Amino acid sequence: MLITQLKSKETIESLAKGKTFIVNCHGCKEVYFAEHEAEELQKELSETNDITQIVTTDYICHPDNLALQLKKHMDKIKDADTVIVFSCGVGIQTVAKYLDDKRVYSGCDTFPLPGFQGVTPLQVDCAQCGECYLNYTGGICPITSCSKSLVNGQCGGAKDGMCEVDKEMECGWERIYRKLEKLNKLDTLKYEPKVRNYWHPDAEQTDAE
Amino acid sequence: MENYTKFKLKRKEELTPFLEDKDNLFILACNKCFKEFEIGDEPECSNLEQLAKEQGKTVVGSAKIDFLCNETLTSKLLQSIVPEEAEDIFVISCGLGIQTVAEQLENPVYAASDTISVDGQHGMALTTTLCDACGQCYLNLTGGICPIVDCAKSLLNGQCGGAKDGKCEVDKNKDCAWEKIYNKMESLGRLDELLAQQVEVRDYSKINHKFINQYVTSVRESRFEGYYGGVHPSEKKEFSENIDLVSFPEPRTVVIPLSQHAGAPADLIVEVGQTVKVGQKLAEANGFVSSPIHSSVSGTVVAVEPRLHPIQGIKTMAVVIQSDGENSIHESVKPAKDLNDITRDEIIELIREKGIVGMGGAGFPTSVKLKAPQKVHTVLLNGCECEPMLTADHKLMTTYPEEIIFGMKTLIKGSGAEKGVIVIEDNKHDAIEILEAKTADIPNIEVAVVKTKYPQGAEKMLVKRMLGVEIPSGGFPTDVGALVANVSTAKAVSDAMQTGMPLVERIVSVTGERIKNPGNYLVKNGTSVKDIIEHCGGVKGDDTTIKLGGPMMGFEVRDLNVPVIKSTNGVIAVETKVSEAVECIKCGRCVDVCPMELKPLYYTKYAPAENWEGMKEQNVMDCIECGSCSYICSSKIPIVDRIKIGKKAIREGK
Amino acid sequence: MRLTEFFDRGEFVVTAEVGPPKGFHIEHLVEEANEFLKGRVHAVNVTDNQSSVMRLGSLATCKVLKDNGLNTIFQVTCRDRNRIALQSDILSAALLGIDNLLLLTGDHTTLGDHPQAKPVFDLDSVSLTHAVKRMEEGFDIAGNAIDGEFPKFSKGAVVSPCSDSVDAQLAKMEQKVKAGVEYFQTQGVYEPEKFIKFMDKAKQFGVPVQLGIIIPKNVGMVRYMNANVAGVHVPDDMIEELKADKEKTKAGITGVEISARIIKECKDYCQGVHIMALGWESKIPAILDQAGL
Ligand code: SF4
Ligand code: SF4
Ligand code: SF4
Ligand code: SF4
């Protein structure tokens, strides 16, 4: 799941060279899109720069849909020197590919949020490590709940059960330990040292058969 | 379609020793997301079952669940499907599903699968274009080609020199990203920019727990605000929210359909050629769930004939009246008894007699709600107006606060409730202020301010949000002791009591980005939509769609020769949306936003296949047609249209 | 010389830690080590970009100290190197004749002076220990054979006896022992009772433990540690003791007294002591004298 944040006003101003066409994507707005901030910024931009059109649509990451949505604006786009896209990185790349001969710029930075399906980010996360460790950890993911993604127990940096990186974040391994304790399964932790495998040559045939 | 969510059963060598000290297994599998949605061929539990059985383990059961990581739906389901005797739970899904189950159940929960990748989350369309969400988008420097994802080493300052014949050293089938970037920049004439680029050093601290956590918390809060599901479409109220309410000019002719409410059409009691006056009854309620119809003008009945109905889309019986412009009031229009003297039954009769129906949506006769046998404790007045663009209720609240409160008092008495709550969304500050001030001294009426979320104004959501209870499937608010009415309805009740005027006019917002002069008008029942639009200066642009109601639930009208009826809260002109539905990609968004906790994706499959049984099984009749699913669908499937087809077929007994 | 040999001989093993500077002139460090540590300690720990602050490398510093006749412990963290670089540096250490390793996960990058850096953590303390052990058996962690002579080290690790969750610490300690750790140095101890209780449980692993001492310099420092440093807790009466005579504390006398006292109280329960002087290396001889070592 992705969220977007606007780039700084100065950056965007410096990008809007010549006739500028703006595309906003609201497809993932439920997850997050700084709708009002973007509107504000584009209004201000219209006063100083030559903004020829602002189009707000959704799911521009879908190439066919993108083509359909931009169809009636193609004249203005052809005429523009610059196209600035306010969307996640996928949307921007899709536009850049579609408008191959245009300067396509990104008005946003994209950040990850935990959760794959739907529009509600989750409190649990999965980094798709390919060798699920949950069986050793009482169902708490060490890759995502530990700042260092450690797989052989805590680093020792936690203070009062809170991670050394962020005092508002519980130490993942502390949570794992407590959970296993509760399940009366502390023995689970007595496994051989684990070394992660970052190489998945078999990633292709992967259906749960 | 490719399978984007990739997880696979763990290898036998790993599972076998692991199973040793486990027994009485229960196996849960997720039906996966981001794949072609087909009913019935989802991942199998049988391999694991077999493996366990080979080891002499008892498998006490298994289940396949849609969107296992959807906590709300999964936790409800788990309560009913995991048998008592289950000890160890094995889950086949991606890591999210497994962790979600582990959080919900007391039993030990184990992963039976490894997660390899879930690419679909990167943008909804399932393409090969990916984004690693680095928090510092570099596309502006690279001509729109992502150096983080496309370059195997995520280099930021040009290629590594390992490419051979333009192919990446890591994968001979992949083009070297930096080679692509170079070529693209060259073709754009931006090579000098590329060469002048400063050294880029990536900032890995940008994406940190605090930052992400703040987002997760705030997004989750707004998503779970009050009730499950719902959406936050752009409000777009600015077109008409600051324009004062005025009366629409007297129409020359009105067309008043006999069916303006839920239930049977009214029975005509006037004839062609007869003169009628304002407030005179034209048609009598025909049955328990029905409502009388009154004239909104004084003049002559010139025709009684089938005319195009604004929402039914077909011609239905209507009374056509030519106005004499006099507006003479019918003698039946006189104030009712004082609120202190009138009895509950008399209130109910009055409300029925004056043709008052729900003015927010389906036009359900208000008197029928009041007559419900269940004990009602709270009257909820819906002033949310959660539909984007519409400002009719907003204007009503700022213009007629006294009437609304009087109507509320009448409804409290009429329903035998103890108290009343006026619910307003937090984007209507002035209305909140006025009503709060005016109700401050009334002990049993309060104003509740709620955060905006569509479809808050729907009865079921309102009750859930305000009272924290769920209305049972197929039930009504009265089943849980609540009476829900729209603020406009309360105003109509007040008119019926204080002046005796039946429901013959209402507030209509005329708005949308394509209307020339937006406004809020007090419009007589039967006024032509065409006249209204013309009065407002017409529309801009030829790619315009006119809808009656808001953008979410409104009905598109192609022929503008239709009248305003009791439930017409808006006439909007918006840009025509062009979209082509593609296959469902199981993104799960519709499931996440459906406030009724349904799984709309099934309807997209079942309706075209005419599988009405399947639709019933998926509780299609519980759908409130709020349109949240269609709004969010990443495949642009007109889900509500398909739902309506299914409901119609089921109602017709298919 | 390998630390394990001292332990095997039943010696009470004394080590002290030095931190390389941010720069490549280490004359001062060498001078201090020669003056205060030589002859008094069994080995000198050299920290590895301590607290995620970029400094001169641990391995090079070890080599220079070794050339000056000091026995060294090469501290290795997993923060900045992936498994290839880690194993390669371990081989380099063998080449340079470094006999002792202290294998750590390492602080997170965001805590130091390069918060933007990419945190690596490809391996962690346990898997790194496992990797070294594999190398000692003739294979790298990917299973490829190592040419020629196999390296051999004393493999150390750390543990926090006064941590808020001692049980979890013990579990981790057990994992480390199983992975091949041969001695432990502890986080700074200020509460002997807690340490003794911890040792009562830790002795089951049969691996020597060195009591960790961080010389308390002043009230500000211990308050900071109480608030921020994992596994460290300075009790109130000790803070009072530091407060009592400001001059004495400033001169380092109080710190030395406290440190020596803790060592004496814990000596019978452990196999050595590890002193983290944090710049006060000059105080080490006094501590050892007062502790009777
Ligand atoms: S261990 Fe964590 S990252 Fe790996 S598959 Fe399981 S949930 Fe996902
Ligand atoms: S993300 Fe959710 S729906 Fe998709 S596979 Fe995982 S558990 Fe199932
Ligand atoms: S229209 Fe029906 S199925 Fe769709 S979100 Fe609304 S209630 Fe759910
Ligand atoms: S939102 Fe549309 S594409 Fe996504 S699961 Fe629902 S029906 Fe399918």
mmCIF file of N, CA and C in Angstrom, chain A residues 147-161 164-165 167 174 177-178 181 189-198, chain C residues 83 105-108 110-111 121-124 126-127 130 141 164-165 167-168 171-172 174-175 178-179 225-230 232:
data_model
loop_
_atom_site.group_PDB
_atom_site.id
_atom_site.type_symbol
_atom_site.label_atom_id
_atom_site.label_comp_id
_atom_site.label_asym_id
_atom_site.label_seq_id
_atom_site.Cartn_x
_atom_site.Cartn_y
_atom_site.Cartn_z
ATOM 1 N N SER A 147 13.241 -3.362 14.097
ATOM 2 C CA SER A 147 13.845 -2.307 13.252
ATOM 3 C C SER A 147 15.007 -2.833 12.428
ATOM 4 N N LYS A 148 15.674 -3.826 12.971
ATOM 5 C CA LYS A 148 16.839 -4.340 12.265
ATOM 6 C C LYS A 148 16.524 -5.642 11.548
ATOM 7 N N SER A 149 15.272 -6.037 11.554
ATOM 8 C CA SER A 149 14.841 -7.277 10.903
ATOM 9 C C SER A 149 15.680 -8.464 11.365
ATOM 10 N N LEU A 150 15.962 -8.521 12.642
ATOM 11 C CA LEU A 150 16.792 -9.613 13.143
ATOM 12 C C LEU A 150 15.976 -10.903 13.182
ATOM 13 N N VAL A 151 16.635 -12.020 12.930
ATOM 14 C CA VAL A 151 15.901 -13.279 12.938
ATOM 15 C C VAL A 151 16.393 -14.234 14.030
ATOM 16 N N ASN A 152 17.359 -13.797 14.836
ATOM 17 C CA ASN A 152 17.848 -14.669 15.902
ATOM 18 C C ASN A 152 17.715 -14.028 17.276
ATOM 19 N N GLY A 153 16.640 -13.336 17.503
ATOM 20 C CA GLY A 153 16.451 -12.737 18.814
ATOM 21 C C GLY A 153 16.854 -11.277 18.859
ATOM 22 N N GLN A 154 16.565 -10.647 19.999
ATOM 23 C CA GLN A 154 16.735 -9.194 20.063
ATOM 24 C C GLN A 154 18.188 -8.774 20.083
ATOM 25 N N CYS A 155 18.431 -7.496 19.776
ATOM 26 C CA CYS A 155 19.796 -7.004 19.682
ATOM 27 C C CYS A 155 20.308 -6.551 21.041
ATOM 28 N N GLY A 156 19.409 -6.369 21.974
ATOM 29 C CA GLY A 156 19.848 -5.902 23.282
ATOM 30 C C GLY A 156 19.752 -4.398 23.430
ATOM 31 N N GLY A 157 19.280 -3.731 22.403
ATOM 32 C CA GLY A 157 19.223 -2.276 22.453
ATOM 33 C C GLY A 157 17.930 -1.731 23.036
ATOM 34 N N ALA A 158 16.970 -2.623 23.281
ATOM 35 C CA ALA A 158 15.675 -2.138 23.760
ATOM 36 C C ALA A 158 15.782 -1.629 25.184
ATOM 37 N N LYS A 159 15.049 -0.574 25.470
ATOM 38 C CA LYS A 159 15.022 -0.030 26.819
ATOM 39 C C LYS A 159 13.568 -0.045 27.257
ATOM 40 N N ASP A 160 13.284 -0.591 28.422
ATOM 41 C CA ASP A 160 11.914 -0.716 28.910
ATOM 42 C C ASP A 160 10.988 -1.306 27.850
ATOM 43 N N GLY A 161 11.514 -2.258 27.114
ATOM 44 C CA GLY A 161 10.683 -2.922 26.114
ATOM 45 C C GLY A 161 10.476 -2.112 24.850
ATOM 46 N N GLU A 164 15.306 0.719 20.370
ATOM 47 C CA GLU A 164 16.312 1.776 20.471
ATOM 48 C C GLU A 164 16.137 2.821 19.380
ATOM 49 N N VAL A 165 15.494 2.431 18.294
ATOM 50 C CA VAL A 165 15.349 3.347 17.172
ATOM 51 C C VAL A 165 14.232 4.352 17.429
ATOM 52 N N LYS A 167 11.373 5.246 20.529
ATOM 53 C CA LYS A 167 10.865 4.899 21.859
ATOM 54 C C LYS A 167 9.367 4.637 21.861
ATOM 55 N N GLU A 174 10.915 -8.441 21.905
ATOM 56 C CA GLU A 174 10.313 -8.471 23.232
ATOM 57 C C GLU A 174 8.865 -8.984 23.098
ATOM 58 N N TYR A 177 8.882 -12.642 22.399
ATOM 59 C CA TYR A 177 9.185 -13.408 23.612
ATOM 60 C C TYR A 177 7.945 -13.512 24.498
ATOM 61 N N ARG A 178 7.278 -12.374 24.699
ATOM 62 C CA ARG A 178 6.083 -12.373 25.567
ATOM 63 C C ARG A 178 4.978 -13.250 24.995
ATOM 64 N N GLU A 181 5.815 -16.791 25.496
ATOM 65 C CA GLU A 181 5.687 -17.091 26.919
ATOM 66 C C GLU A 181 4.220 -17.369 27.232
ATOM 67 N N LEU A 189 12.069 -20.965 20.647
ATOM 68 C CA LEU A 189 13.190 -20.085 20.321
ATOM 69 C C LEU A 189 14.524 -20.824 20.225
ATOM 70 N N LYS A 190 14.535 -22.069 20.650
ATOM 71 C CA LYS A 190 15.818 -22.803 20.640
ATOM 72 C C LYS A 190 16.095 -23.388 19.272
ATOM 73 N N TYR A 191 16.178 -22.538 18.284
ATOM 74 C CA TYR A 191 16.458 -23.051 16.947
ATOM 75 C C TYR A 191 17.900 -22.756 16.553
ATOM 76 N N GLU A 192 18.356 -23.442 15.545
ATOM 77 C CA GLU A 192 19.695 -23.215 15.003
ATOM 78 C C GLU A 192 19.751 -21.784 14.454
ATOM 79 N N PRO A 193 20.931 -21.154 14.484
ATOM 80 C CA PRO A 193 21.005 -19.791 13.950
ATOM 81 C C PRO A 193 20.430 -19.719 12.536
ATOM 82 N N LYS A 194 19.625 -18.697 12.313
ATOM 83 C CA LYS A 194 19.006 -18.563 10.995
ATOM 84 C C LYS A 194 19.728 -17.488 10.197
ATOM 85 N N VAL A 195 19.906 -17.761 8.939
ATOM 86 C CA VAL A 195 20.516 -16.783 8.050
ATOM 87 C C VAL A 195 19.527 -16.530 6.927
ATOM 88 N N ARG A 196 19.234 -15.292 6.683
ATOM 89 C CA ARG A 196 18.223 -15.008 5.666
ATOM 90 C C ARG A 196 18.735 -15.273 4.266
ATOM 91 N N ASN A 197 17.792 -15.645 3.435
ATOM 92 C CA ASN A 197 18.111 -15.886 2.043
ATOM 93 C C ASN A 197 17.479 -14.770 1.212
ATOM 94 N N TYR A 198 18.348 -13.940 0.646
ATOM 95 C CA TYR A 198 17.815 -12.824 -0.132
ATOM 96 C C TYR A 198 17.649 -13.169 -1.607
ATOM 97 N N ARG C 83 27.124 -10.016 4.697
ATOM 98 C CA ARG C 83 27.845 -11.229 5.095
ATOM 99 C C ARG C 83 29.164 -11.394 4.348
ATOM 100 N N THR C 105 25.426 -7.249 17.206
ATOM 101 C CA THR C 105 24.487 -6.831 16.160
ATOM 102 C C THR C 105 24.778 -5.395 15.775
ATOM 103 N N GLY C 106 24.973 -4.554 16.767
ATOM 104 C CA GLY C 106 25.280 -3.150 16.495
ATOM 105 C C GLY C 106 24.072 -2.254 16.657
ATOM 106 N N ASP C 107 24.353 -0.996 17.039
ATOM 107 C CA ASP C 107 23.277 -0.015 17.169
ATOM 108 C C ASP C 107 22.689 0.285 15.795
ATOM 109 N N HIS C 108 21.485 0.784 15.800
ATOM 110 C CA HIS C 108 20.862 1.138 14.521
ATOM 111 C C HIS C 108 21.515 2.390 13.949
ATOM 112 N N THR C 110 20.311 4.950 12.672
ATOM 113 C CA THR C 110 19.661 6.235 12.961
ATOM 114 C C THR C 110 20.130 6.845 14.272
ATOM 115 N N LEU C 111 20.833 6.068 15.091
ATOM 116 C CA LEU C 111 21.262 6.596 16.380
ATOM 117 C C LEU C 111 22.560 7.390 16.298
ATOM 118 N N PHE C 121 22.437 -4.986 8.607
ATOM 119 C CA PHE C 121 21.883 -6.090 9.401
ATOM 120 C C PHE C 121 21.547 -7.325 8.557
ATOM 121 N N ASP C 122 22.436 -7.622 7.659
ATOM 122 C CA ASP C 122 22.270 -8.822 6.849
ATOM 123 C C ASP C 122 22.386 -10.032 7.778
ATOM 124 N N LEU C 123 23.399 -10.027 8.622
ATOM 125 C CA LEU C 123 23.517 -11.029 9.680
ATOM 126 C C LEU C 123 23.246 -10.327 11.008
ATOM 127 N N ASP C 124 23.159 -11.112 12.060
ATOM 128 C CA ASP C 124 23.063 -10.523 13.392
ATOM 129 C C ASP C 124 24.081 -11.222 14.275
ATOM 130 N N VAL C 126 24.001 -13.550 16.386
ATOM 131 C CA VAL C 126 23.936 -15.012 16.424
ATOM 132 C C VAL C 126 24.418 -15.614 15.103
ATOM 133 N N SER C 127 23.890 -15.101 14.008
ATOM 134 C CA SER C 127 24.286 -15.710 12.735
ATOM 135 C C SER C 127 25.735 -15.374 12.388
ATOM 136 N N HIS C 130 27.703 -17.846 14.211
ATOM 137 C CA HIS C 130 27.567 -19.092 13.454
ATOM 138 C C HIS C 130 28.504 -19.071 12.245
ATOM 139 N N ILE C 141 29.849 -19.128 5.098
ATOM 140 C CA ILE C 141 28.463 -19.345 5.487
ATOM 141 C C ILE C 141 27.611 -19.882 4.342
ATOM 142 N N ASP C 164 15.655 -5.100 31.666
ATOM 143 C CA ASP C 164 14.301 -5.181 32.220
ATOM 144 C C ASP C 164 13.683 -6.551 31.942
ATOM 145 N N SER C 165 14.224 -7.264 30.959
ATOM 146 C CA SER C 165 13.652 -8.583 30.706
ATOM 147 C C SER C 165 14.772 -9.617 30.699
ATOM 148 N N ASP C 167 14.778 -12.682 31.504
ATOM 149 C CA ASP C 167 14.442 -13.992 30.928
ATOM 150 C C ASP C 167 14.711 -14.019 29.427
ATOM 151 N N ALA C 168 14.335 -12.941 28.756
ATOM 152 C CA ALA C 168 14.570 -12.873 27.316
ATOM 153 C C ALA C 168 16.074 -12.820 27.032
ATOM 154 N N ALA C 171 17.454 -16.266 27.254
ATOM 155 C CA ALA C 171 17.114 -17.075 26.082
ATOM 156 C C ALA C 171 18.053 -16.753 24.938
ATOM 157 N N LYS C 172 18.311 -15.459 24.775
ATOM 158 C CA LYS C 172 19.199 -15.029 23.700
ATOM 159 C C LYS C 172 20.626 -15.529 23.973
ATOM 160 N N GLU C 174 21.474 -18.148 25.488
ATOM 161 C CA GLU C 174 21.531 -19.572 25.162
ATOM 162 C C GLU C 174 21.703 -19.761 23.652
ATOM 163 N N GLN C 175 20.957 -18.964 22.882
ATOM 164 C CA GLN C 175 21.106 -19.032 21.423
ATOM 165 C C GLN C 175 22.532 -18.739 21.019
ATOM 166 N N LYS C 178 24.809 -21.601 21.854
ATOM 167 C CA LYS C 178 24.636 -22.689 20.893
ATOM 168 C C LYS C 178 25.297 -22.369 19.565
ATOM 169 N N ALA C 179 25.304 -21.098 19.209
ATOM 170 C CA ALA C 179 25.912 -20.698 17.939
ATOM 171 C C ALA C 179 27.433 -20.714 18.015
ATOM 172 N N MET C 225 22.171 7.733 31.068
ATOM 173 C CA MET C 225 22.185 6.285 30.830
ATOM 174 C C MET C 225 20.879 5.657 31.303
ATOM 175 N N ASN C 226 20.416 6.102 32.444
ATOM 176 C CA ASN C 226 19.157 5.547 32.954
ATOM 177 C C ASN C 226 18.015 5.778 31.968
ATOM 178 N N ALA C 227 18.049 6.920 31.344
ATOM 179 C CA ALA C 227 16.950 7.245 30.441
ATOM 180 C C ALA C 227 17.109 6.596 29.083
ATOM 181 N N ASN C 228 18.363 6.432 28.637
ATOM 182 C CA ASN C 228 18.555 6.070 27.236
ATOM 183 C C ASN C 228 19.313 4.785 26.943
ATOM 184 N N VAL C 229 20.122 4.327 27.856
ATOM 185 C CA VAL C 229 20.979 3.197 27.491
ATOM 186 C C VAL C 229 20.336 1.874 27.918
ATOM 187 N N ALA C 230 20.199 0.998 26.951
ATOM 188 C CA ALA C 230 19.538 -0.276 27.195
ATOM 189 C C ALA C 230 20.268 -1.081 28.255
ATOM 190 N N VAL C 232 20.933 -0.659 31.260
ATOM 191 C CA VAL C 232 21.716 -0.004 32.310
ATOM 192 C C VAL C 232 20.771 0.672 33.282
#
